[in-house]
Structures are given as C-alpha cells and as structure tokens.
PDB file of C-alpha atoms in Angstrom:
ATOM      1  CA  MET A   1      63.969  56.614 130.806  1.00  0.00           C
ATOM      2  CA  PRO A   2      67.892  57.337 129.727  1.00  0.00           C
ATOM      3  CA  ALA A   3      66.717  57.618 126.023  1.00  0.00           C
ATOM      4  CA  ASP A   4      63.822  60.152 126.992  1.00  0.00           C
ATOM      5  CA  ARG A   5      65.684  62.424 129.230  1.00  0.00           C
ATOM      6  CA  SER A   6      69.027  62.024 126.713  1.00  0.00           C
ATOM      7  CA  ARG A   7      66.401  63.322 123.758  1.00  0.00           C
ATOM      8  CA  LYS A   8      65.170  66.446 126.285  1.00  0.00           C
ATOM      9  CA  VAL A   9      68.677  68.022 127.490  1.00  0.00           C
ATOM     10  CA  ARG A  10      69.227  67.555 123.993  1.00  0.00           C
ATOM     11  CA  GLN A  11      66.246  69.322 123.270  1.00  0.00           C
ATOM     12  CA  PHE A  12      66.560  72.054 126.096  1.00  0.00           C
ATOM     13  CA  ALA A  13      70.115  72.665 124.554  1.00  0.00           C
ATOM     14  CA  ARG A  14      69.109  73.390 121.183  1.00  0.00           C
ATOM     15  CA  ALA A  15      66.220  75.495 122.173  1.00  0.00           C
ATOM     16  CA  LEU A  16      68.479  77.817 124.135  1.00  0.00           C
ATOM     17  CA  GLU A  17      70.548  77.942 120.701  1.00  0.00           C
ATOM     18  CA  GLN A  18      67.051  79.415 119.284  1.00  0.00           C
ATOM     19  CA  GLN A  19      66.635  82.013 121.882  1.00  0.00           C
ATOM     20  CA  PHE A  20      70.062  83.356 122.547  1.00  0.00           C
ATOM     21  CA  GLY A  21      72.041  82.319 119.400  1.00  0.00           C
ATOM     22  CA  GLY A  22      76.014  80.659 119.935  1.00  0.00           C
ATOM     23  CA  GLN A  23      76.265  77.099 120.680  1.00  0.00           C
ATOM     24  CA  PHE A  24      75.309  75.226 123.619  1.00  0.00           C
ATOM     25  CA  ASP A  25      76.843  71.890 124.021  1.00  0.00           C
ATOM     26  CA  ALA A  26      74.896  69.113 126.114  1.00  0.00           C
ATOM     27  CA  ASP A  27      77.214  66.442 127.150  1.00  0.00           C
ATOM     28  CA  TYR A  28      76.170  63.197 129.341  1.00  0.00           C
ATOM     29  CA  ASP A  29      78.705  62.342 132.756  1.00  0.00           C
ATOM     30  CA  THR A  30      77.675  59.755 134.547  1.00  0.00           C
ATOM     31  CA  GLY A  31      74.187  58.432 136.229  1.00  0.00           C
ATOM     32  CA  PRO A  32      71.768  61.495 135.814  1.00  0.00           C
ATOM     33  CA  LYS A  33      74.312  64.115 135.341  1.00  0.00           C
ATOM     34  CA  TRP A  34      74.886  65.777 132.274  1.00  0.00           C
ATOM     35  CA  ARG A  35      76.809  69.064 131.727  1.00  0.00           C
ATOM     36  CA  LEU A  36      75.970  71.852 129.436  1.00  0.00           C
ATOM     37  CA  ASP A  37      78.669  74.675 128.059  1.00  0.00           C
ATOM     38  CA  TRP A  38      78.666  77.428 126.536  1.00  0.00           C
ATOM     39  CA  VAL A  39      80.310  80.468 125.593  1.00  0.00           C
ATOM     40  CA  ASN A  40      79.263  84.244 126.789  1.00  0.00           C
ATOM     41  CA  GLY A  41      75.531  84.379 126.354  1.00  0.00           C
ATOM     42  CA  PRO A  42      72.918  84.597 128.666  1.00  0.00           C
ATOM     43  CA  SER A  43      74.103  84.422 132.413  1.00  0.00           C
ATOM     44  CA  GLU A  44      74.395  80.963 134.526  1.00  0.00           C
ATOM     45  CA  PRO A  45      71.643  82.173 136.824  1.00  0.00           C
ATOM     46  CA  ALA A  46      69.266  82.800 133.652  1.00  0.00           C
ATOM     47  CA  VAL A  47      70.074  79.346 132.305  1.00  0.00           C
ATOM     48  CA  ARG A  48      69.465  77.648 135.430  1.00  0.00           C
ATOM     49  CA  THR A  49      66.146  79.385 135.551  1.00  0.00           C
ATOM     50  CA  LEU A  50      65.053  78.091 132.523  1.00  0.00           C
ATOM     51  CA  ALA A  51      66.246  74.661 133.436  1.00  0.00           C
ATOM     52  CA  ASP A  52      64.603  74.496 136.128  1.00  0.00           C
ATOM     53  CA  ALA A  53      61.036  75.232 134.742  1.00  0.00           C
ATOM     54  CA  ALA A  54      61.768  72.683 131.953  1.00  0.00           C
ATOM     55  CA  ASP A  55      61.031  69.098 131.435  1.00  0.00           C
ATOM     56  CA  LEU A  56      64.582  67.252 131.069  1.00  0.00           C
ATOM     57  CA  ALA A  57      62.894  63.520 133.039  1.00  0.00           C
ATOM     58  CA  GLY A  58      65.248  63.968 135.831  1.00  0.00           C
ATOM     59  CA  ALA A  59      68.656  65.370 134.696  1.00  0.00           C
ATOM     60  CA  ASP A  60      71.131  66.338 137.023  1.00  0.00           C
ATOM     61  CA  LEU A  61      72.411  69.484 134.652  1.00  0.00           C
ATOM     62  CA  ARG A  62      75.695  70.998 135.489  1.00  0.00           C
ATOM     63  CA  PHE A  63      77.111  73.850 133.969  1.00  0.00           C
ATOM     64  CA  TYR A  64      79.886  74.939 132.774  1.00  0.00           C
ATOM     65  CA  ARG A  65      80.158  79.216 131.038  1.00  0.00           C
ATOM     66  CA  ARG A  66      83.588  80.055 129.500  1.00  0.00           C
ATOM     67  CA  TYR A  67      84.194  83.514 128.436  1.00  0.00           C
ATOM     68  CA  SER A  68      85.747  84.729 125.195  1.00  0.00           C
ATOM     69  CA  SER A  69      88.820  87.237 125.308  1.00  0.00           C
ATOM     70  CA  LYS A  70      86.043  89.861 124.224  1.00  0.00           C
ATOM     71  CA  ALA A  71      84.302  88.986 126.992  1.00  0.00           C
ATOM     72  CA  ILE A  72      86.867  89.673 129.757  1.00  0.00           C
ATOM     73  CA  ALA A  73      87.778  92.802 127.853  1.00  0.00           C
ATOM     74  CA  VAL A  74      85.101  94.628 127.990  1.00  0.00           C
ATOM     75  CA  THR A  75      84.251  93.385 131.660  1.00  0.00           C
ATOM     76  CA  ALA A  76      87.123  94.911 132.626  1.00  0.00           C
ATOM     77  CA  ILE A  77      86.775  97.825 131.086  1.00  0.00           C
ATOM     78  CA  ARG A  78      83.307  98.252 132.514  1.00  0.00           C
ATOM     79  CA  MET A  79      84.874  97.360 135.906  1.00  0.00           C
ATOM     80  CA  LYS A  80      87.675  99.830 135.760  1.00  0.00           C
ATOM     81  CA  THR A  81      85.168 102.747 134.683  1.00  0.00           C
ATOM     82  CA  ALA A  82      83.289 102.233 137.571  1.00  0.00           C
ATOM     83  CA  GLY A  83      85.629 102.084 139.789  1.00  0.00           C
ATOM     84  CA  ARG A  84      85.824  98.416 140.911  1.00  0.00           C
ATOM     85  CA  LEU A  85      89.223  97.273 139.279  1.00  0.00           C
ATOM     86  CA  GLU A  86      92.133  98.975 141.463  1.00  0.00           C
ATOM     87  CA  ARG A  87      95.408  98.835 140.509  1.00  0.00           C
ATOM     88  CA  PHE A  88      96.172  95.595 143.060  1.00  0.00           C
ATOM     89  CA  ASP A  89      92.924  93.833 142.999  1.00  0.00           C
ATOM     90  CA  GLY A  90      93.073  89.868 142.518  1.00  0.00           C
ATOM     91  CA  GLY A  91      96.672  89.627 142.952  1.00  0.00           C
ATOM     92  CA  ARG A  92      98.657  88.550 140.150  1.00  0.00           C
ATOM     93  CA  TYR A  93      95.864  87.134 138.372  1.00  0.00           C
ATOM     94  CA  PRO A  94      92.907  89.502 138.849  1.00  0.00           C
ATOM     95  CA  GLN A  95      91.189  87.728 135.935  1.00  0.00           C
ATOM     96  CA  GLU A  96      89.622  85.869 138.303  1.00  0.00           C
ATOM     97  CA  ILE A  97      87.117  88.541 139.855  1.00  0.00           C
ATOM     98  CA  VAL A  98      86.370  89.855 136.460  1.00  0.00           C
ATOM     99  CA  GLU A  99      85.370  86.069 135.648  1.00  0.00           C
ATOM    100  CA  TRP A 100      83.276  86.626 139.112  1.00  0.00           C
ATOM    101  CA  GLU A 101      81.775  89.926 137.544  1.00  0.00           C
ATOM    102  CA  ALA A 102      81.148  88.360 134.619  1.00  0.00           C
ATOM    103  CA  ARG A 103      78.896  85.309 135.713  1.00  0.00           C
ATOM    104  CA  ASP A 104      75.570  87.573 135.954  1.00  0.00           C
ATOM    105  CA  LEU A 105      75.794  89.364 133.067  1.00  0.00           C
ATOM    106  CA  ASP A 106      73.982  88.546 130.214  1.00  0.00           C
ATOM    107  CA  HIS A 107      76.291  88.767 126.973  1.00  0.00           C
ATOM    108  CA  PRO A 108      79.546  90.186 128.502  1.00  0.00           C
ATOM    109  CA  ASP A 109      80.937  90.328 125.163  1.00  0.00           C
ATOM    110  CA  ARG A 110      78.593  93.047 123.854  1.00  0.00           C
ATOM    111  CA  GLY A 111      80.314  96.412 124.720  1.00  0.00           C
ATOM    112  CA  ALA A 112      78.078  99.335 126.169  1.00  0.00           C
ATOM    113  CA  ASP A 113      78.363 101.247 122.986  1.00  0.00           C
ATOM    114  CA  ALA A 114      80.258 101.122 119.984  1.00  0.00           C
ATOM    115  CA  LEU A 115      83.366 103.011 121.610  1.00  0.00           C
ATOM    116  CA  GLN A 116      83.323 100.286 124.448  1.00  0.00           C
ATOM    117  CA  ASP A 117      83.486  97.611 121.948  1.00  0.00           C
ATOM    118  CA  ALA A 118      86.132  99.855 119.951  1.00  0.00           C
ATOM    119  CA  MET A 119      88.298  99.919 123.248  1.00  0.00           C
ATOM    120  CA  ALA A 120      88.277  96.184 124.089  1.00  0.00           C
ATOM    121  CA  GLU A 121      89.331  95.135 120.424  1.00  0.00           C
ATOM    122  CA  LEU A 122      92.256  97.589 120.934  1.00  0.00           C
ATOM    123  CA  LEU A 123      92.788  96.109 124.308  1.00  0.00           C
ATOM    124  CA  ILE A 124      92.840  92.838 123.170  1.00  0.00           C
ATOM    125  CA  ALA A 125      95.502  93.437 120.498  1.00  0.00           C
ATOM    126  CA  VAL A 126      97.833  95.205 122.439  1.00  0.00           C
ATOM    127  CA  ALA A 127      97.341  92.455 125.217  1.00  0.00           C
ATOM    128  CA  THR A 128      98.309  89.662 122.623  1.00  0.00           C
ATOM    129  CA  ALA A 129     101.430  91.464 121.734  1.00  0.00           C
ATOM    130  CA  THR A 130     102.706  92.368 125.152  1.00  0.00           C
ATOM    131  CA  ALA A 131     101.919  88.841 126.259  1.00  0.00           C
ATOM    132  CA  ARG A 132     104.018  87.552 122.903  1.00  0.00           C
ATOM    133  CA  THR A 133     106.962  89.434 124.205  1.00  0.00           C
ATOM    134  CA  ALA A 134     106.814  88.937 127.542  1.00  0.00           C
ATOM    135  CA  ARG A 135     106.471  84.691 126.770  1.00  0.00           C
ATOM    136  CA  ALA A 136     109.262  85.216 124.265  1.00  0.00           C
ATOM    137  CA  GLU A 137     111.514  87.397 127.088  1.00  0.00           C
ATOM    138  CA  TRP A 138     110.706  84.577 129.391  1.00  0.00           C
ATOM    139  CA  GLU A 139     111.678  81.837 127.511  1.00  0.00           C
ATOM    140  CA  ALA A 140     114.873  83.344 126.201  1.00  0.00           C
ATOM    141  CA  ALA A 141     116.358  83.817 129.544  1.00  0.00           C
ATOM    142  CA  ARG A 142     114.956  80.449 131.092  1.00  0.00           C
ATOM    143  CA  PRO A 143     117.828  77.659 131.874  1.00  0.00           C
ATOM    144  CA  GLN A 144     118.719  75.209 129.380  1.00  0.00           C
ATOM    145  CA  ARG A 145     118.492  72.781 132.565  1.00  0.00           C
ATOM    146  CA  TRP A 146     116.143  73.408 135.340  1.00  0.00           C
ATOM    147  CA  MET A 147     118.196  74.685 138.495  1.00  0.00           C
ATOM    148  CA  PRO A 148     116.893  74.652 142.260  1.00  0.00           C
ATOM    149  CA  GLY A 149     115.794  78.190 143.007  1.00  0.00           C
ATOM    150  CA  ASP A 150     114.739  79.033 139.531  1.00  0.00           C
ATOM    151  CA  GLY A 151     110.955  79.929 140.693  1.00  0.00           C
ATOM    152  CA  ARG A 152     109.756  82.284 138.305  1.00  0.00           C
ATOM    153  CA  PRO A 153     106.230  82.878 137.406  1.00  0.00           C
ATOM    154  CA  MET A 154     105.191  81.514 134.471  1.00  0.00           C
ATOM    155  CA  PRO A 155     103.999  85.101 132.298  1.00  0.00           C
ATOM    156  CA  LEU A 156     100.554  86.018 131.965  1.00  0.00           C
ATOM    157  CA  ASP A 157      98.880  84.865 128.546  1.00  0.00           C
ATOM    158  CA  ALA A 158      97.171  87.434 126.505  1.00  0.00           C
ATOM    159  CA  THR A 159      93.514  87.483 128.200  1.00  0.00           C
ATOM    160  CA  GLU A 160      95.124  87.852 131.650  1.00  0.00           C
ATOM    161  CA  THR A 161      97.357  90.662 130.330  1.00  0.00           C
ATOM    162  CA  ALA A 162      94.733  92.647 129.214  1.00  0.00           C
ATOM    163  CA  VAL A 163      92.974  93.068 132.547  1.00  0.00           C
ATOM    164  CA  ASP A 164      96.111  93.463 134.112  1.00  0.00           C
ATOM    165  CA  LEU A 165      96.872  96.601 131.477  1.00  0.00           C
ATOM    166  CA  VAL A 166      93.040  98.068 132.250  1.00  0.00           C
ATOM    167  CA  ARG A 167      94.115  97.272 136.395  1.00  0.00           C
ATOM    168  CA  THR A 168      97.401  99.044 136.027  1.00  0.00           C
ATOM    169  CA  ARG A 169      97.155 101.720 133.160  1.00  0.00           C
ATOM    170  CA  GLY A 170      93.118 102.293 133.326  1.00  0.00           C
ATOM    171  CA  VAL A 171      91.282 102.953 130.305  1.00  0.00           C
ATOM    172  CA  GLY A 172      91.420 106.759 129.076  1.00  0.00           C
ATOM    173  CA  TRP A 173      94.599 105.709 126.876  1.00  0.00           C
ATOM    174  CA  LEU A 174      92.498 103.446 125.365  1.00  0.00           C
ATOM    175  CA  VAL A 175      89.728 106.014 124.344  1.00  0.00           C
ATOM    176  CA  GLU A 176      92.767 108.134 123.067  1.00  0.00           C
ATOM    177  CA  GLN A 177      93.585 105.260 120.607  1.00  0.00           C
ATOM    178  CA  ALA A 178      89.831 105.048 119.596  1.00  0.00           C
ATOM    179  CA  ILE A 179      89.459 108.515 118.653  1.00  0.00           C
ATOM    180  CA  THR A 180      92.937 108.536 117.039  1.00  0.00           C
ATOM    181  CA  ASP A 181      91.659 105.442 114.656  1.00  0.00           C
ATOM    182  CA  GLY A 182      88.677 107.609 113.937  1.00  0.00           C
ATOM    183  CA  ALA A 183      85.462 106.277 116.757  1.00  0.00           C
ATOM    184  CA  THR A 184      83.191 108.707 116.710  1.00  0.00           C
ATOM    185  CA  VAL A 185      82.570 110.539 120.220  1.00  0.00           C
ATOM    186  CA  ALA A 186      80.885 112.917 121.682  1.00  0.00           C
ATOM    187  CA  PRO A 187      82.407 116.492 122.166  1.00  0.00           C
ATOM    188  CA  LEU A 188      83.368 116.609 125.412  1.00  0.00           C
ATOM    189  CA  ILE A 189      85.173 113.380 125.275  1.00  0.00           C
ATOM    190  CA  VAL A 190      87.565 114.474 122.573  1.00  0.00           C
ATOM    191  CA  LEU A 191      88.042 117.931 124.571  1.00  0.00           C
ATOM    192  CA  SER A 192      88.715 115.270 127.287  1.00  0.00           C
ATOM    193  CA  ALA A 193      91.177 113.073 125.907  1.00  0.00           C
ATOM    194  CA  ARG A 194      93.581 116.054 124.831  1.00  0.00           C
ATOM    195  CA  TYR A 195      93.354 118.458 128.162  1.00  0.00           C
ATOM    196  CA  ALA A 196      92.239 115.996 131.053  1.00  0.00           C
ATOM    197  CA  THR A 197      96.129 115.117 131.156  1.00  0.00           C
ATOM    198  CA  THR A 198      97.336 118.529 131.817  1.00  0.00           C
ATOM    199  CA  ALA A 199      94.526 120.416 133.564  1.00  0.00           C
ATOM    200  CA  GLY A 200      95.434 119.301 136.961  1.00  0.00           C
ATOM    201  CA  ALA A 201      96.033 116.212 138.969  1.00  0.00           C
ATOM    202  CA  ASP A 202      92.304 115.221 139.706  1.00  0.00           C
ATOM    203  CA  HIS A 203      91.280 115.843 135.905  1.00  0.00           C
ATOM    204  CA  ALA A 204      94.144 113.813 135.221  1.00  0.00           C
ATOM    205  CA  VAL A 205      93.413 111.001 137.341  1.00  0.00           C
ATOM    206  CA  ALA A 206      89.821 110.441 136.747  1.00  0.00           C
ATOM    207  CA  TRP A 207      90.441 110.656 133.133  1.00  0.00           C
ATOM    208  CA  ARG A 208      93.590 107.878 133.105  1.00  0.00           C
ATOM    209  CA  ASP A 209      92.014 105.830 135.345  1.00  0.00           C
ATOM    210  CA  ARG A 210      88.487 105.935 134.271  1.00  0.00           C
ATOM    211  CA  SER A 211      88.189 107.657 131.009  1.00  0.00           C
ATOM    212  CA  GLN A 212      86.064 110.318 133.285  1.00  0.00           C
ATOM    213  CA  PRO A 213      85.579 113.455 131.566  1.00  0.00           C
ATOM    214  CA  MET A 214      86.047 116.542 132.320  1.00  0.00           C
ATOM    215  CA  PRO A 215      83.474 119.165 133.751  1.00  0.00           C
ATOM    216  CA  LEU A 216      82.208 120.849 130.455  1.00  0.00           C
ATOM    217  CA  HIS A 217      83.129 124.413 132.030  1.00  0.00           C
ATOM    218  CA  ALA A 218      86.900 123.190 132.810  1.00  0.00           C
ATOM    219  CA  ALA A 219      87.443 121.497 129.218  1.00  0.00           C
ATOM    220  CA  VAL A 220      85.850 124.476 127.428  1.00  0.00           C
ATOM    221  CA  ALA A 221      88.407 126.908 129.450  1.00  0.00           C
ATOM    222  CA  ALA A 222      91.356 124.396 128.585  1.00  0.00           C
ATOM    223  CA  ALA A 223      90.354 124.579 124.911  1.00  0.00           C
ATOM    224  CA  LEU A 224      90.213 128.723 124.950  1.00  0.00           C
ATOM    225  CA  ALA A 225      93.423 129.011 126.434  1.00  0.00           C
ATOM    226  CA  ASP A 226      95.459 125.963 124.141  1.00  0.00           C
ATOM    227  CA  PRO A 227      97.829 128.188 121.732  1.00  0.00           C
ATOM    228  CA  GLU A 228      97.752 125.357 119.106  1.00  0.00           C
ATOM    229  CA  LEU A 229      94.116 124.671 119.215  1.00  0.00           C
ATOM    230  CA  THR A 230      93.937 121.251 116.562  1.00  0.00           C
ATOM    231  CA  GLU A 231      90.911 121.332 114.658  1.00  0.00           C
ATOM    232  CA  PRO A 232      89.276 118.366 116.282  1.00  0.00           C
ATOM    233  CA  ALA A 233      89.079 119.857 119.524  1.00  0.00           C
ATOM    234  CA  ALA A 234      88.100 123.270 117.553  1.00  0.00           C
ATOM    235  CA  VAL A 235      84.700 121.287 116.135  1.00  0.00           C
ATOM    236  CA  ALA A 236      84.848 119.791 119.673  1.00  0.00           C
ATOM    237  CA  LEU A 237      84.468 123.381 121.369  1.00  0.00           C
ATOM    238  CA  LEU A 238      81.876 124.737 118.718  1.00  0.00           C
ATOM    239  CA  ALA A 239      79.766 121.219 119.363  1.00  0.00           C
ATOM    240  CA  VAL A 240      79.365 122.124 123.034  1.00  0.00           C
ATOM    241  CA  LEU A 241      78.252 125.396 122.384  1.00  0.00           C
ATOM    242  CA  PRO A 242      74.302 124.380 122.689  1.00  0.00           C
ATOM    243  CA  GLU A 243      74.883 122.673 126.203  1.00  0.00           C
ATOM    244  CA  LEU A 244      76.733 126.424 127.107  1.00  0.00           C
ATOM    245  CA  ARG A 245      73.780 127.944 126.219  1.00  0.00           C
ATOM    246  CA  ALA A 246      71.373 125.927 127.985  1.00  0.00           C
ATOM    247  CA  GLU A 247      73.302 126.236 130.927  1.00  0.00           C
ATOM    248  CA  LEU A 248      72.885 129.978 130.544  1.00  0.00           C
ATOM    249  CA  GLU A 249      69.155 130.208 129.793  1.00  0.00           C
ATOM    250  CA  GLN A 250      68.852 127.908 133.059  1.00  0.00           C
ATOM    251  CA  THR A 251      70.784 130.385 135.132  1.00  0.00           C
ATOM    252  CA  GLU A 252      69.118 133.152 133.760  1.00  0.00           C
ATOM    253  CA  ALA A 253      65.802 131.928 134.719  1.00  0.00           C
ATOM    254  CA  ALA A 254      66.750 130.765 138.198  1.00  0.00           C
ATOM    255  CA  ALA A 255      68.693 134.355 138.659  1.00  0.00           C
ATOM    256  CA  ALA A 256      65.417 135.995 137.836  1.00  0.00           C
ATOM    257  CA  ALA A 257      62.702 133.926 139.785  1.00  0.00           C
ATOM    258  CA  ALA A 258      65.192 134.754 143.150  1.00  0.00           C
ATOM    259  CA  ALA A 259      65.589 138.395 142.265  1.00  0.00           C
ATOM    260  CA  ARG A 260      61.527 138.531 141.718  1.00  0.00           C
ATOM    261  CA  ARG A 261      61.198 136.536 145.277  1.00  0.00           C
ATOM    262  CA  ALA A 262      63.919 139.289 146.543  1.00  0.00           C
ATOM    263  CA  GLY A 263      61.440 142.358 145.746  1.00  0.00           C
ATOM    264  CA  VAL A 264      63.421 143.572 142.769  1.00  0.00           C
ATOM    265  CA  PRO A 265      60.983 145.561 140.074  1.00  0.00           C
ATOM    266  CA  THR A 266      59.543 143.344 136.959  1.00  0.00           C
ATOM    267  CA  GLN A 267      61.105 146.106 135.314  1.00  0.00           C
ATOM    268  CA  HIS A 268      64.867 146.121 136.415  1.00  0.00           C
ATOM    269  CA  VAL A 269      64.764 141.951 136.073  1.00  0.00           C
ATOM    270  CA  GLU A 270      63.537 142.589 132.646  1.00  0.00           C
ATOM    271  CA  ALA A 271      65.950 144.950 131.709  1.00  0.00           C
ATOM    272  CA  SER A 272      68.718 142.927 133.167  1.00  0.00           C
ATOM    273  CA  LEU A 273      67.688 139.897 131.358  1.00  0.00           C
ATOM    274  CA  ASN A 274      67.536 142.196 127.926  1.00  0.00           C
ATOM    275  CA  ARG A 275      71.403 143.193 128.746  1.00  0.00           C
ATOM    276  CA  THR A 276      72.298 140.041 128.991  1.00  0.00           C
ATOM    277  CA  THR A 277      70.848 138.817 126.085  1.00  0.00           C
ATOM    278  CA  THR A 278      72.445 141.530 123.587  1.00  0.00           C
ATOM    279  CA  THR A 279      75.997 140.966 125.372  1.00  0.00           C
ATOM    280  CA  ALA A 280      75.500 137.429 124.184  1.00  0.00           C
ATOM    281  CA  GLY A 281      74.377 138.463 121.244  1.00  0.00           C
ATOM    282  CA  GLY A 282      77.156 140.483 120.362  1.00  0.00           C
ATOM    283  CA  GLY A 283      75.085 143.964 120.299  1.00  0.00           C
TER     284      GLY A 283
END
C-alpha cells in the first residue's frame, strides 16, 4: 500500500508538470501525509481540485505553493492599478496581502501584457538595489556589540521592498521608465505620461498611483498647449486623431437624430452636417 501510494503521488506530480510546466516536488512526510511544493504555476485551489479527482491511494496531500519575485511584483502592480494596495495597507509587511491575493491566481508571474511584464522587471531591479543599499546602511550603523534598547527593525528584503515601493510610490513612474526604455504603449499612455502630472491634481494622483490615463480630450488639449512638444508626443497626438474623428461622427449622428425628433426640417439638419464636414476638412 505505501509503495503504491508513493508511485501514484509521484505520478500525479509528473502529470502536473506535463500539464502546467514548471516543477512539482512530491515529498513524503509521515504516515499517509505527503507534501507537494511548486512555485507560481496554477493556483492552489486548481491543484487541490485535480488532487481530489485523482487516485492517490489514500495519500493526505498537503500543498505548499511559493511565489517568485516576479509573481509578487506583477501581483502588487495589478493590485495598485486596481486601487487595492493603498499606502498603509499591510503595515510593515505588505507582502503578505499580496501573497494572499496571488493565492487564487494561476501563473501570477505573467503580466497582463508586455508593458506589465516590463514594469515588473523594472520594479524588481529598483527594489533589489534599494534593499541592498538599505541593508548596507543598517549594517554600518549597527553597534559592534548588542546594547539594550537597540530595537531597530531589520531592513526589508528585495521582494518586500518591491511591494513597499508600489504601495507608497504607485506605478506611474514604472510606466514612465518603461516608455523611456523603449516599451511600446498606446498613444494615450504616451500623452498621459508626459502631461498627467501637470494637468491638475486629480489627473496627477490617478496617474501616479494607478497609471490611469487622462481623458482623451484633456490629453489632446495638454499636447496642443505644449510649447515644447516632443516628437514622441506629437506622434501620439496624430495617432489619436482617428479616435477623435470617431467621437465627432457619433456626436454628429446623435445631434442630427435629436434635431429630427424636435421637428427640425431635414434640409436644415443636412445643411448643418455638410457645414460641419466642410469646416473639419478645411474647406
């Protein structure tokens, strides 16, 4: 029986590797207890469901899922973007609430898109350097001998620092750095990165905390008023013209329909639409 149980548990671990990729380690504990360890990959509830449906010969499988720095960084960015990781959430160790968020996520190390992946990599790099500096300063200030009352907390490690940076600084700066490094982003993101911080407090806070883009017309107005318009901003401005035209067409159609309902003669409505078209075309 124990031999059959061992074979089936290890087969189950190999089947998970084939299905999800990555490594699943099945280790014997005591009696019928076995330990299944993996990093990132499928969520614990997903693996538990598969284990419940598998023939494990009575094995009592315990699940231990760990997270890479990339998974913590991506999840923290997602939470901050969604407004669910505020400045003081989690106290001194906010990583715990990020790990709790990641618990039910499959492959939490995978960003929603290339930009989010780039943001996570940038965050890890900055957090690693910041944590290293903090540790060096802490070591330099530490007394040679322990003294009563020396209760200074240990500095955060790199992963904890990554979460703390997102929690306190937001994610707008990560988008800005990704753009500087050559990331391809939507035109409105380019305009928002350049103008949101100077376009009013609401836009500035929304961009700093959640990298929330500015409203289209506000971003366009800011670019048109910019006496030092850069080439990337000008290219982005031209790229949003189709969206502006589409909005204008929808507004024209809605205005024409409202005018007809109000009894305005069709000839007058059509003449107004023609004048609008001529003016927009520069005629």
